[in-house]
Amino acid sequence: MLELPLNMALRFPNLDLQSLPFAQNLNPELLGAIVALLALGFTAAYKYLTRPPKGCLDPENFKEFKLIKKTQLSHNAARFRFALPTPSSILGLPVGKNILVRGIDSEGEEVKRSYTPITLDSDVGYFELVVKMYPNGKMSHHFREMKEGDYLSVRGPKGRFSYKPGQVRAFGMIAGGSGITPMFQIIRAILENPKDKTKVHLIYANVTVEDILLKEELDNFADKFPRRFEVYHVLNKAPPEWNGGIGFISKEIIKSHCPQPAQNIQILRCGPPGMNIAMATHLDELGYTSNMQFQF
């Protein structure tokens, strides 16, 4: 039989079992066992009620999620909100990971592509994708044709990058076009965690101002967290009185707006293939080792 010291085991907040009538005639050992069982029950109930919710993703099988809102952001970009099974459900996607999406291209063939949601597990009941739809993009066709009420097939989590708070002193991020989405996910996770002191320096390249995805959100982060986050926009076609970069991201821009090479920093990059190749060359020439770089 489980034995507990009577003077310790019988007391709960506002409850003394020894004072109850039924307890007066009970053997102390039996009473101790009852208290132990009650304690185990309270502990199990607490763990059940406070456990983190289970994610909705399946790494092996595609699951269907309903499109509940589609917001056009520009002529070729939109924000898609998908409902999760219940209002309290979470997607269950670790920061730094992405999902595999399945759709149908313009010729009726199945196509699969990876996307990074811009939402976190702190966003319950739904997840969101920001998608740039290119004229000849196979998956772009599927998203362009999607209407509210349609379903999207999703599998995950997947991806090579993992993030834990404080794993580096600072991130330099170099993004182009829709390559902002994995960066945005990490930026949000860092800035919305007051215990995470990681600094983020983002360089974001686009063709025009209208092409800048999530610009309002990024600029708001820069205003709200000036000591933790900064963003430098670079445009190929800049408007008059533009105060950002013009043309393409150069070594000089990287040197001015990213943390200098060090063992406790990392440069993340995500963009079109040609841009990724050029940025890798720039970073190598600036002295960033392979361990200091990661390409999504």
PDB file of C-alpha atoms in Angstrom:
ATOM      1  CA  MET A   1       0.000   0.000   0.000  1.00  0.00           C
ATOM      2  CA  LEU A   2       1.170   3.549  -0.799  1.00  0.00           C
ATOM      3  CA  GLU A   3       2.133   5.346   2.402  1.00  0.00           C
ATOM      4  CA  LEU A   4       2.134   9.145   2.722  1.00  0.00           C
ATOM      5  CA  PRO A   5       2.783  11.228   5.842  1.00  0.00           C
ATOM      6  CA  LEU A   6      -0.687  11.957   7.188  1.00  0.00           C
ATOM      7  CA  ASN A   7       0.021  15.550   8.113  1.00  0.00           C
ATOM      8  CA  MET A   8       1.180  16.306   4.506  1.00  0.00           C
ATOM      9  CA  ALA A   9      -1.056  14.164   2.359  1.00  0.00           C
ATOM     10  CA  LEU A  10      -4.415  15.071   3.817  1.00  0.00           C
ATOM     11  CA  ARG A  11      -4.354  18.773   3.069  1.00  0.00           C
ATOM     12  CA  PHE A  12      -5.489  20.521  -0.147  1.00  0.00           C
ATOM     13  CA  PRO A  13      -6.321  24.223  -0.504  1.00  0.00           C
ATOM     14  CA  ASN A  14      -9.399  24.920   1.679  1.00  0.00           C
ATOM     15  CA  LEU A  15      -9.837  21.188   2.309  1.00  0.00           C
ATOM     16  CA  ASP A  16      -8.753  19.110   5.313  1.00  0.00           C
ATOM     17  CA  LEU A  17      -9.911  15.523   4.821  1.00  0.00           C
ATOM     18  CA  GLN A  18      -9.343  14.717   8.499  1.00  0.00           C
ATOM     19  CA  SER A  19     -12.125  17.146   9.394  1.00  0.00           C
ATOM     20  CA  LEU A  20     -14.683  15.330   7.247  1.00  0.00           C
ATOM     21  CA  PRO A  21     -17.057  12.974   9.125  1.00  0.00           C
ATOM     22  CA  PHE A  22     -16.379   9.942   6.940  1.00  0.00           C
ATOM     23  CA  ALA A  23     -12.640  10.262   7.533  1.00  0.00           C
ATOM     24  CA  GLN A  24     -12.835  10.023  11.322  1.00  0.00           C
ATOM     25  CA  ASN A  25     -13.207   6.248  11.366  1.00  0.00           C
ATOM     26  CA  LEU A  26     -10.874   5.417   8.498  1.00  0.00           C
ATOM     27  CA  ASN A  27      -7.547   3.702   8.992  1.00  0.00           C
ATOM     28  CA  PRO A  28      -4.759   6.297   8.477  1.00  0.00           C
ATOM     29  CA  GLU A  29      -3.110   4.108   5.846  1.00  0.00           C
ATOM     30  CA  LEU A  30      -6.356   3.790   3.898  1.00  0.00           C
ATOM     31  CA  LEU A  31      -6.945   7.519   4.187  1.00  0.00           C
ATOM     32  CA  GLY A  32      -3.435   8.141   2.908  1.00  0.00           C
ATOM     33  CA  ALA A  33      -4.095   5.919  -0.087  1.00  0.00           C
ATOM     34  CA  ILE A  34      -7.325   7.802  -0.846  1.00  0.00           C
ATOM     35  CA  VAL A  35      -5.466  11.106  -0.707  1.00  0.00           C
ATOM     36  CA  ALA A  36      -2.754   9.746  -2.996  1.00  0.00           C
ATOM     37  CA  LEU A  37      -5.349   8.663  -5.544  1.00  0.00           C
ATOM     38  CA  LEU A  38      -7.038  12.063  -5.369  1.00  0.00           C
ATOM     39  CA  ALA A  39      -3.688  13.765  -5.919  1.00  0.00           C
ATOM     40  CA  LEU A  40      -2.998  11.579  -8.942  1.00  0.00           C
ATOM     41  CA  GLY A  41      -6.459  12.383 -10.287  1.00  0.00           C
ATOM     42  CA  PHE A  42      -5.954  16.129  -9.852  1.00  0.00           C
ATOM     43  CA  THR A  43      -2.551  15.891 -11.501  1.00  0.00           C
ATOM     44  CA  ALA A  44      -3.899  13.927 -14.470  1.00  0.00           C
ATOM     45  CA  ALA A  45      -6.804  16.363 -14.880  1.00  0.00           C
ATOM     46  CA  TYR A  46      -4.435  19.352 -14.758  1.00  0.00           C
ATOM     47  CA  LYS A  47      -2.141  17.829 -17.379  1.00  0.00           C
ATOM     48  CA  TYR A  48      -5.118  17.032 -19.604  1.00  0.00           C
ATOM     49  CA  LEU A  49      -6.604  20.516 -19.353  1.00  0.00           C
ATOM     50  CA  THR A  50      -3.288  22.338 -19.837  1.00  0.00           C
ATOM     51  CA  ARG A  51      -1.756  20.124 -22.513  1.00  0.00           C
ATOM     52  CA  PRO A  52      -0.893  21.877 -25.777  1.00  0.00           C
ATOM     53  CA  PRO A  53      -3.482  21.229 -28.485  1.00  0.00           C
ATOM     54  CA  LYS A  54      -2.628  18.628 -31.077  1.00  0.00           C
ATOM     55  CA  GLY A  55      -1.746  19.936 -34.521  1.00  0.00           C
ATOM     56  CA  CYS A  56      -3.871  19.185 -37.570  1.00  0.00           C
ATOM     57  CA  LEU A  57      -1.072  18.239 -39.966  1.00  0.00           C
ATOM     58  CA  ASP A  58      -0.145  14.725 -41.035  1.00  0.00           C
ATOM     59  CA  PRO A  59       3.401  14.190 -42.397  1.00  0.00           C
ATOM     60  CA  GLU A  60       2.348  11.097 -44.344  1.00  0.00           C
ATOM     61  CA  ASN A  61      -1.109  11.883 -45.680  1.00  0.00           C
ATOM     62  CA  PHE A  62      -2.765  14.872 -47.329  1.00  0.00           C
ATOM     63  CA  LYS A  63      -5.600  16.499 -45.404  1.00  0.00           C
ATOM     64  CA  GLU A  64      -8.251  18.860 -46.741  1.00  0.00           C
ATOM     65  CA  PHE A  65      -8.712  22.409 -45.456  1.00  0.00           C
ATOM     66  CA  LYS A  66     -11.531  24.734 -46.506  1.00  0.00           C
ATOM     67  CA  LEU A  67     -10.782  28.160 -47.989  1.00  0.00           C
ATOM     68  CA  ILE A  68     -12.848  30.661 -46.001  1.00  0.00           C
ATOM     69  CA  LYS A  69     -11.353  33.938 -47.197  1.00  0.00           C
ATOM     70  CA  LYS A  70      -9.410  35.062 -50.272  1.00  0.00           C
ATOM     71  CA  THR A  71      -8.014  38.604 -50.283  1.00  0.00           C
ATOM     72  CA  GLN A  72      -6.401  40.007 -53.410  1.00  0.00           C
ATOM     73  CA  LEU A  73      -3.213  41.886 -52.479  1.00  0.00           C
ATOM     74  CA  SER A  74      -2.050  42.907 -55.953  1.00  0.00           C
ATOM     75  CA  HIS A  75      -2.582  41.951 -59.579  1.00  0.00           C
ATOM     76  CA  ASN A  76      -0.764  38.636 -59.021  1.00  0.00           C
ATOM     77  CA  ALA A  77      -0.784  37.996 -55.271  1.00  0.00           C
ATOM     78  CA  ALA A  78      -3.459  36.997 -52.773  1.00  0.00           C
ATOM     79  CA  ARG A  79      -3.865  36.041 -49.129  1.00  0.00           C
ATOM     80  CA  PHE A  80      -5.688  32.752 -48.493  1.00  0.00           C
ATOM     81  CA  ARG A  81      -7.236  31.863 -45.135  1.00  0.00           C
ATOM     82  CA  PHE A  82      -8.090  28.206 -44.508  1.00  0.00           C
ATOM     83  CA  ALA A  83     -10.246  26.925 -41.653  1.00  0.00           C
ATOM     84  CA  LEU A  84      -8.970  24.288 -39.255  1.00  0.00           C
ATOM     85  CA  PRO A  85     -11.355  21.590 -37.936  1.00  0.00           C
ATOM     86  CA  THR A  86     -12.446  23.572 -34.861  1.00  0.00           C
ATOM     87  CA  PRO A  87     -12.153  27.211 -33.711  1.00  0.00           C
ATOM     88  CA  SER A  88      -9.548  26.104 -31.136  1.00  0.00           C
ATOM     89  CA  SER A  89      -7.481  23.910 -33.482  1.00  0.00           C
ATOM     90  CA  ILE A  90      -3.885  24.747 -34.347  1.00  0.00           C
ATOM     91  CA  LEU A  91      -2.034  23.818 -37.521  1.00  0.00           C
ATOM     92  CA  GLY A  92       0.896  22.323 -35.587  1.00  0.00           C
ATOM     93  CA  LEU A  93       3.696  23.670 -37.768  1.00  0.00           C
ATOM     94  CA  PRO A  94       7.048  24.231 -36.005  1.00  0.00           C
ATOM     95  CA  VAL A  95       8.712  27.565 -36.728  1.00  0.00           C
ATOM     96  CA  GLY A  96      10.994  27.214 -39.748  1.00  0.00           C
ATOM     97  CA  LYS A  97       9.046  24.356 -41.332  1.00  0.00           C
ATOM     98  CA  ASN A  98       6.729  24.405 -44.345  1.00  0.00           C
ATOM     99  CA  ILE A  99       3.884  22.418 -45.863  1.00  0.00           C
ATOM    100  CA  LEU A 100       3.401  20.526 -49.122  1.00  0.00           C
ATOM    101  CA  VAL A 101       0.353  21.580 -51.125  1.00  0.00           C
ATOM    102  CA  ARG A 102      -1.323  19.533 -53.856  1.00  0.00           C
ATOM    103  CA  GLY A 103      -3.343  20.980 -56.719  1.00  0.00           C
ATOM    104  CA  ILE A 104      -4.226  20.738 -60.410  1.00  0.00           C
ATOM    105  CA  ASP A 105      -2.445  22.700 -63.151  1.00  0.00           C
ATOM    106  CA  SER A 106      -3.982  24.237 -66.286  1.00  0.00           C
ATOM    107  CA  GLU A 107      -3.651  20.926 -68.153  1.00  0.00           C
ATOM    108  CA  GLY A 108      -5.420  18.919 -65.475  1.00  0.00           C
ATOM    109  CA  GLU A 109      -2.252  17.331 -64.120  1.00  0.00           C
ATOM    110  CA  GLU A 110      -1.504  16.942 -60.421  1.00  0.00           C
ATOM    111  CA  VAL A 111       1.133  19.310 -59.064  1.00  0.00           C
ATOM    112  CA  LYS A 112       2.762  19.680 -55.648  1.00  0.00           C
ATOM    113  CA  ARG A 113       4.618  22.671 -54.225  1.00  0.00           C
ATOM    114  CA  SER A 114       5.967  23.757 -50.840  1.00  0.00           C
ATOM    115  CA  TYR A 115       4.620  26.851 -49.089  1.00  0.00           C
ATOM    116  CA  THR A 116       5.259  28.484 -45.736  1.00  0.00           C
ATOM    117  CA  PRO A 117       2.214  29.791 -43.833  1.00  0.00           C
ATOM    118  CA  ILE A 118       2.516  33.318 -42.462  1.00  0.00           C
ATOM    119  CA  THR A 119       0.547  32.286 -39.367  1.00  0.00           C
ATOM    120  CA  LEU A 120       1.862  30.643 -36.195  1.00  0.00           C
ATOM    121  CA  ASP A 121       0.294  28.218 -33.752  1.00  0.00           C
ATOM    122  CA  SER A 122      -0.747  31.249 -31.718  1.00  0.00           C
ATOM    123  CA  ASP A 123      -3.305  31.792 -34.491  1.00  0.00           C
ATOM    124  CA  VAL A 124      -6.029  29.288 -33.625  1.00  0.00           C
ATOM    125  CA  GLY A 125      -8.775  27.992 -35.871  1.00  0.00           C
ATOM    126  CA  TYR A 126      -7.126  28.865 -39.169  1.00  0.00           C
ATOM    127  CA  PHE A 127      -3.898  29.253 -41.123  1.00  0.00           C
ATOM    128  CA  GLU A 128      -2.947  31.638 -43.915  1.00  0.00           C
ATOM    129  CA  LEU A 129      -0.844  31.524 -47.062  1.00  0.00           C
ATOM    130  CA  VAL A 130       0.338  34.500 -49.105  1.00  0.00           C
ATOM    131  CA  VAL A 131       0.794  33.347 -52.686  1.00  0.00           C
ATOM    132  CA  LYS A 132       2.221  35.108 -55.721  1.00  0.00           C
ATOM    133  CA  MET A 133       0.589  33.662 -58.843  1.00  0.00           C
ATOM    134  CA  TYR A 134       2.787  33.669 -61.935  1.00  0.00           C
ATOM    135  CA  PRO A 135       1.297  33.485 -65.477  1.00  0.00           C
ATOM    136  CA  ASN A 136       2.826  30.103 -66.291  1.00  0.00           C
ATOM    137  CA  GLY A 137       3.098  28.732 -62.755  1.00  0.00           C
ATOM    138  CA  LYS A 138       1.586  25.274 -62.411  1.00  0.00           C
ATOM    139  CA  MET A 139       0.493  25.680 -58.800  1.00  0.00           C
ATOM    140  CA  SER A 140      -0.272  29.341 -59.464  1.00  0.00           C
ATOM    141  CA  HIS A 141      -3.113  28.191 -61.730  1.00  0.00           C
ATOM    142  CA  HIS A 142      -4.645  26.166 -58.907  1.00  0.00           C
ATOM    143  CA  PHE A 143      -4.588  29.073 -56.462  1.00  0.00           C
ATOM    144  CA  ARG A 144      -5.833  31.515 -59.104  1.00  0.00           C
ATOM    145  CA  GLU A 145      -8.882  29.281 -59.688  1.00  0.00           C
ATOM    146  CA  MET A 146      -9.634  28.696 -55.995  1.00  0.00           C
ATOM    147  CA  LYS A 147     -12.854  30.175 -54.641  1.00  0.00           C
ATOM    148  CA  GLU A 148     -14.063  30.507 -51.074  1.00  0.00           C
ATOM    149  CA  GLY A 149     -15.569  27.170 -50.092  1.00  0.00           C
ATOM    150  CA  ASP A 150     -13.012  25.142 -52.056  1.00  0.00           C
ATOM    151  CA  TYR A 151     -10.643  22.749 -50.295  1.00  0.00           C
ATOM    152  CA  LEU A 152      -6.840  22.576 -50.371  1.00  0.00           C
ATOM    153  CA  SER A 153      -4.862  19.352 -49.887  1.00  0.00           C
ATOM    154  CA  VAL A 154      -2.002  19.822 -47.419  1.00  0.00           C
ATOM    155  CA  ARG A 155       0.677  17.548 -45.958  1.00  0.00           C
ATOM    156  CA  GLY A 156       3.394  18.335 -43.422  1.00  0.00           C
ATOM    157  CA  PRO A 157       5.353  19.481 -41.543  1.00  0.00           C
ATOM    158  CA  LYS A 158       8.426  19.346 -43.776  1.00  0.00           C
ATOM    159  CA  GLY A 159      11.653  21.271 -44.286  1.00  0.00           C
ATOM    160  CA  ARG A 160      15.306  21.336 -43.253  1.00  0.00           C
ATOM    161  CA  PHE A 161      15.333  24.445 -41.079  1.00  0.00           C
ATOM    162  CA  SER A 162      14.448  24.464 -37.394  1.00  0.00           C
ATOM    163  CA  TYR A 163      14.295  27.468 -35.107  1.00  0.00           C
ATOM    164  CA  LYS A 164      14.632  27.731 -31.362  1.00  0.00           C
ATOM    165  CA  PRO A 165      14.684  31.063 -29.507  1.00  0.00           C
ATOM    166  CA  GLY A 166      18.198  32.350 -29.002  1.00  0.00           C
ATOM    167  CA  GLN A 167      19.951  29.890 -31.315  1.00  0.00           C
ATOM    168  CA  VAL A 168      21.821  32.841 -32.864  1.00  0.00           C
ATOM    169  CA  ARG A 169      22.562  36.382 -31.774  1.00  0.00           C
ATOM    170  CA  ALA A 170      21.227  37.830 -35.005  1.00  0.00           C
ATOM    171  CA  PHE A 171      19.742  36.846 -38.344  1.00  0.00           C
ATOM    172  CA  GLY A 172      20.419  38.515 -41.647  1.00  0.00           C
ATOM    173  CA  MET A 173      17.601  37.744 -44.072  1.00  0.00           C
ATOM    174  CA  ILE A 174      17.696  38.226 -47.831  1.00  0.00           C
ATOM    175  CA  ALA A 175      14.352  37.700 -49.575  1.00  0.00           C
ATOM    176  CA  GLY A 176      12.936  38.264 -53.019  1.00  0.00           C
ATOM    177  CA  GLY A 177       9.252  38.310 -53.974  1.00  0.00           C
ATOM    178  CA  SER A 178       7.288  35.469 -52.369  1.00  0.00           C
ATOM    179  CA  GLY A 179      10.510  34.355 -50.666  1.00  0.00           C
ATOM    180  CA  ILE A 180       9.425  36.628 -47.830  1.00  0.00           C
ATOM    181  CA  THR A 181       7.016  34.041 -46.380  1.00  0.00           C
ATOM    182  CA  PRO A 182       9.512  31.786 -44.531  1.00  0.00           C
ATOM    183  CA  MET A 183      11.241  34.925 -43.257  1.00  0.00           C
ATOM    184  CA  PHE A 184       7.970  36.430 -42.064  1.00  0.00           C
ATOM    185  CA  GLN A 185       7.113  33.278 -40.119  1.00  0.00           C
ATOM    186  CA  ILE A 186      10.430  33.427 -38.243  1.00  0.00           C
ATOM    187  CA  ILE A 187      10.254  37.206 -37.769  1.00  0.00           C
ATOM    188  CA  ARG A 188       6.827  36.900 -36.172  1.00  0.00           C
ATOM    189  CA  ALA A 189       7.960  34.080 -33.883  1.00  0.00           C
ATOM    190  CA  ILE A 190      10.927  36.138 -32.681  1.00  0.00           C
ATOM    191  CA  LEU A 191       9.222  39.491 -32.225  1.00  0.00           C
ATOM    192  CA  GLU A 192       6.079  38.094 -30.595  1.00  0.00           C
ATOM    193  CA  ASN A 193       8.181  36.302 -27.976  1.00  0.00           C
ATOM    194  CA  PRO A 194       9.351  38.906 -25.420  1.00  0.00           C
ATOM    195  CA  LYS A 195      11.939  36.437 -24.087  1.00  0.00           C
ATOM    196  CA  ASP A 196      13.604  36.076 -27.503  1.00  0.00           C
ATOM    197  CA  LYS A 197      16.330  38.713 -27.848  1.00  0.00           C
ATOM    198  CA  THR A 198      17.430  37.686 -31.374  1.00  0.00           C
ATOM    199  CA  LYS A 199      17.904  40.659 -33.704  1.00  0.00           C
ATOM    200  CA  VAL A 200      16.698  40.493 -37.301  1.00  0.00           C
ATOM    201  CA  HIS A 201      18.009  42.442 -40.297  1.00  0.00           C
ATOM    202  CA  LEU A 202      15.890  41.946 -43.427  1.00  0.00           C
ATOM    203  CA  ILE A 203      16.746  42.943 -46.993  1.00  0.00           C
ATOM    204  CA  TYR A 204      13.697  42.507 -49.221  1.00  0.00           C
ATOM    205  CA  ALA A 205      13.868  42.838 -53.019  1.00  0.00           C
ATOM    206  CA  ASN A 206      10.951  43.419 -55.394  1.00  0.00           C
ATOM    207  CA  VAL A 207      10.250  44.988 -58.777  1.00  0.00           C
ATOM    208  CA  THR A 208       7.815  47.736 -57.719  1.00  0.00           C
ATOM    209  CA  VAL A 209       6.245  49.013 -54.496  1.00  0.00           C
ATOM    210  CA  GLU A 210       3.020  47.214 -55.435  1.00  0.00           C
ATOM    211  CA  ASP A 211       4.929  43.911 -55.479  1.00  0.00           C
ATOM    212  CA  ILE A 212       6.038  44.158 -51.845  1.00  0.00           C
ATOM    213  CA  LEU A 213       4.170  41.470 -49.954  1.00  0.00           C
ATOM    214  CA  LEU A 214       3.264  42.089 -46.300  1.00  0.00           C
ATOM    215  CA  LYS A 215       4.776  45.572 -46.464  1.00  0.00           C
ATOM    216  CA  GLU A 216       2.391  47.037 -43.907  1.00  0.00           C
ATOM    217  CA  GLU A 217       3.100  44.240 -41.426  1.00  0.00           C
ATOM    218  CA  LEU A 218       6.875  44.507 -41.908  1.00  0.00           C
ATOM    219  CA  ASP A 219       6.895  48.286 -41.531  1.00  0.00           C
ATOM    220  CA  ASN A 220       4.743  48.011 -38.403  1.00  0.00           C
ATOM    221  CA  PHE A 221       7.236  45.542 -36.913  1.00  0.00           C
ATOM    222  CA  ALA A 222      10.079  47.968 -37.674  1.00  0.00           C
ATOM    223  CA  ASP A 223       8.200  50.783 -35.924  1.00  0.00           C
ATOM    224  CA  LYS A 224       7.175  48.684 -32.934  1.00  0.00           C
ATOM    225  CA  PHE A 225      10.506  46.879 -32.417  1.00  0.00           C
ATOM    226  CA  PRO A 226      13.190  49.318 -33.631  1.00  0.00           C
ATOM    227  CA  ARG A 227      15.955  47.693 -31.560  1.00  0.00           C
ATOM    228  CA  ARG A 228      15.122  44.154 -32.629  1.00  0.00           C
ATOM    229  CA  PHE A 229      14.059  44.411 -36.274  1.00  0.00           C
ATOM    230  CA  GLU A 230      14.941  46.471 -39.321  1.00  0.00           C
ATOM    231  CA  VAL A 231      13.899  46.115 -42.946  1.00  0.00           C
ATOM    232  CA  TYR A 232      15.573  47.540 -46.039  1.00  0.00           C
ATOM    233  CA  HIS A 233      13.533  47.450 -49.242  1.00  0.00           C
ATOM    234  CA  VAL A 234      15.208  47.221 -52.652  1.00  0.00           C
ATOM    235  CA  LEU A 235      13.253  47.894 -55.861  1.00  0.00           C
ATOM    236  CA  ASN A 236      14.132  47.411 -59.515  1.00  0.00           C
ATOM    237  CA  LYS A 237      11.689  50.144 -60.490  1.00  0.00           C
ATOM    238  CA  ALA A 238      11.625  52.662 -57.687  1.00  0.00           C
ATOM    239  CA  PRO A 239       9.179  55.598 -57.542  1.00  0.00           C
ATOM    240  CA  PRO A 240      10.372  59.196 -57.180  1.00  0.00           C
ATOM    241  CA  GLU A 241      11.764  60.098 -53.742  1.00  0.00           C
ATOM    242  CA  TRP A 242      12.273  56.426 -52.860  1.00  0.00           C
ATOM    243  CA  ASN A 243      14.511  56.125 -49.783  1.00  0.00           C
ATOM    244  CA  GLY A 244      15.365  52.443 -50.134  1.00  0.00           C
ATOM    245  CA  GLY A 245      17.696  50.565 -52.428  1.00  0.00           C
ATOM    246  CA  ILE A 246      17.406  50.694 -56.214  1.00  0.00           C
ATOM    247  CA  GLY A 247      18.341  47.942 -58.661  1.00  0.00           C
ATOM    248  CA  PHE A 248      19.583  44.610 -57.334  1.00  0.00           C
ATOM    249  CA  ILE A 249      20.938  43.555 -53.940  1.00  0.00           C
ATOM    250  CA  SER A 250      24.696  44.162 -54.014  1.00  0.00           C
ATOM    251  CA  LYS A 251      27.569  43.191 -51.750  1.00  0.00           C
ATOM    252  CA  GLU A 252      27.578  46.737 -50.449  1.00  0.00           C
ATOM    253  CA  ILE A 253      23.915  46.505 -49.452  1.00  0.00           C
ATOM    254  CA  ILE A 254      24.507  43.194 -47.671  1.00  0.00           C
ATOM    255  CA  LYS A 255      27.543  44.606 -45.878  1.00  0.00           C
ATOM    256  CA  SER A 256      25.561  47.650 -44.732  1.00  0.00           C
ATOM    257  CA  HIS A 257      22.357  45.921 -43.665  1.00  0.00           C
ATOM    258  CA  CYS A 258      23.314  42.433 -42.447  1.00  0.00           C
ATOM    259  CA  PRO A 259      25.293  41.407 -39.359  1.00  0.00           C
ATOM    260  CA  GLN A 260      28.979  40.927 -40.043  1.00  0.00           C
ATOM    261  CA  PRO A 261      30.338  37.357 -40.332  1.00  0.00           C
ATOM    262  CA  ALA A 262      30.528  35.672 -36.912  1.00  0.00           C
ATOM    263  CA  GLN A 263      29.908  32.264 -35.394  1.00  0.00           C
ATOM    264  CA  ASN A 264      26.752  33.412 -33.616  1.00  0.00           C
ATOM    265  CA  ILE A 265      24.903  34.856 -36.631  1.00  0.00           C
ATOM    266  CA  GLN A 266      23.223  33.312 -39.642  1.00  0.00           C
ATOM    267  CA  ILE A 267      22.155  34.636 -43.041  1.00  0.00           C
ATOM    268  CA  LEU A 268      18.920  33.187 -44.419  1.00  0.00           C
ATOM    269  CA  ARG A 269      17.989  33.618 -48.074  1.00  0.00           C
ATOM    270  CA  CYS A 270      14.956  32.798 -50.178  1.00  0.00           C
ATOM    271  CA  GLY A 271      14.099  34.040 -53.643  1.00  0.00           C
ATOM    272  CA  PRO A 272      14.128  33.163 -57.342  1.00  0.00           C
ATOM    273  CA  PRO A 273      16.899  30.735 -58.422  1.00  0.00           C
ATOM    274  CA  GLY A 274      19.015  33.408 -60.114  1.00  0.00           C
ATOM    275  CA  MET A 275      18.831  35.640 -57.076  1.00  0.00           C
ATOM    276  CA  ASN A 276      19.770  32.797 -54.719  1.00  0.00           C
ATOM    277  CA  ILE A 277      22.873  32.025 -56.791  1.00  0.00           C
ATOM    278  CA  ALA A 278      23.926  35.682 -56.867  1.00  0.00           C
ATOM    279  CA  MET A 279      23.378  36.113 -53.123  1.00  0.00           C
ATOM    280  CA  ALA A 280      25.390  32.971 -52.339  1.00  0.00           C
ATOM    281  CA  THR A 281      28.288  34.382 -54.369  1.00  0.00           C
ATOM    282  CA  HIS A 282      28.072  37.743 -52.590  1.00  0.00           C
ATOM    283  CA  LEU A 283      27.989  36.109 -49.167  1.00  0.00           C
ATOM    284  CA  ASP A 284      30.947  33.841 -49.933  1.00  0.00           C
ATOM    285  CA  GLU A 285      32.986  36.831 -51.090  1.00  0.00           C
ATOM    286  CA  LEU A 286      32.068  38.774 -47.943  1.00  0.00           C
ATOM    287  CA  GLY A 287      33.433  35.990 -45.738  1.00  0.00           C
ATOM    288  CA  TYR A 288      30.277  34.206 -44.632  1.00  0.00           C
ATOM    289  CA  THR A 289      31.068  30.507 -44.241  1.00  0.00           C
ATOM    290  CA  SER A 290      28.640  27.761 -45.259  1.00  0.00           C
ATOM    291  CA  ASN A 291      27.650  27.309 -41.599  1.00  0.00           C
ATOM    292  CA  MET A 292      26.595  30.943 -41.496  1.00  0.00           C
ATOM    293  CA  GLN A 293      24.265  30.573 -44.487  1.00  0.00           C
ATOM    294  CA  PHE A 294      20.971  28.803 -45.108  1.00  0.00           C
ATOM    295  CA  GLN A 295      18.831  28.750 -48.257  1.00  0.00           C
ATOM    296  CA  PHE A 296      15.139  27.878 -48.091  1.00  0.00           C
TER     297      PHE A 296
END
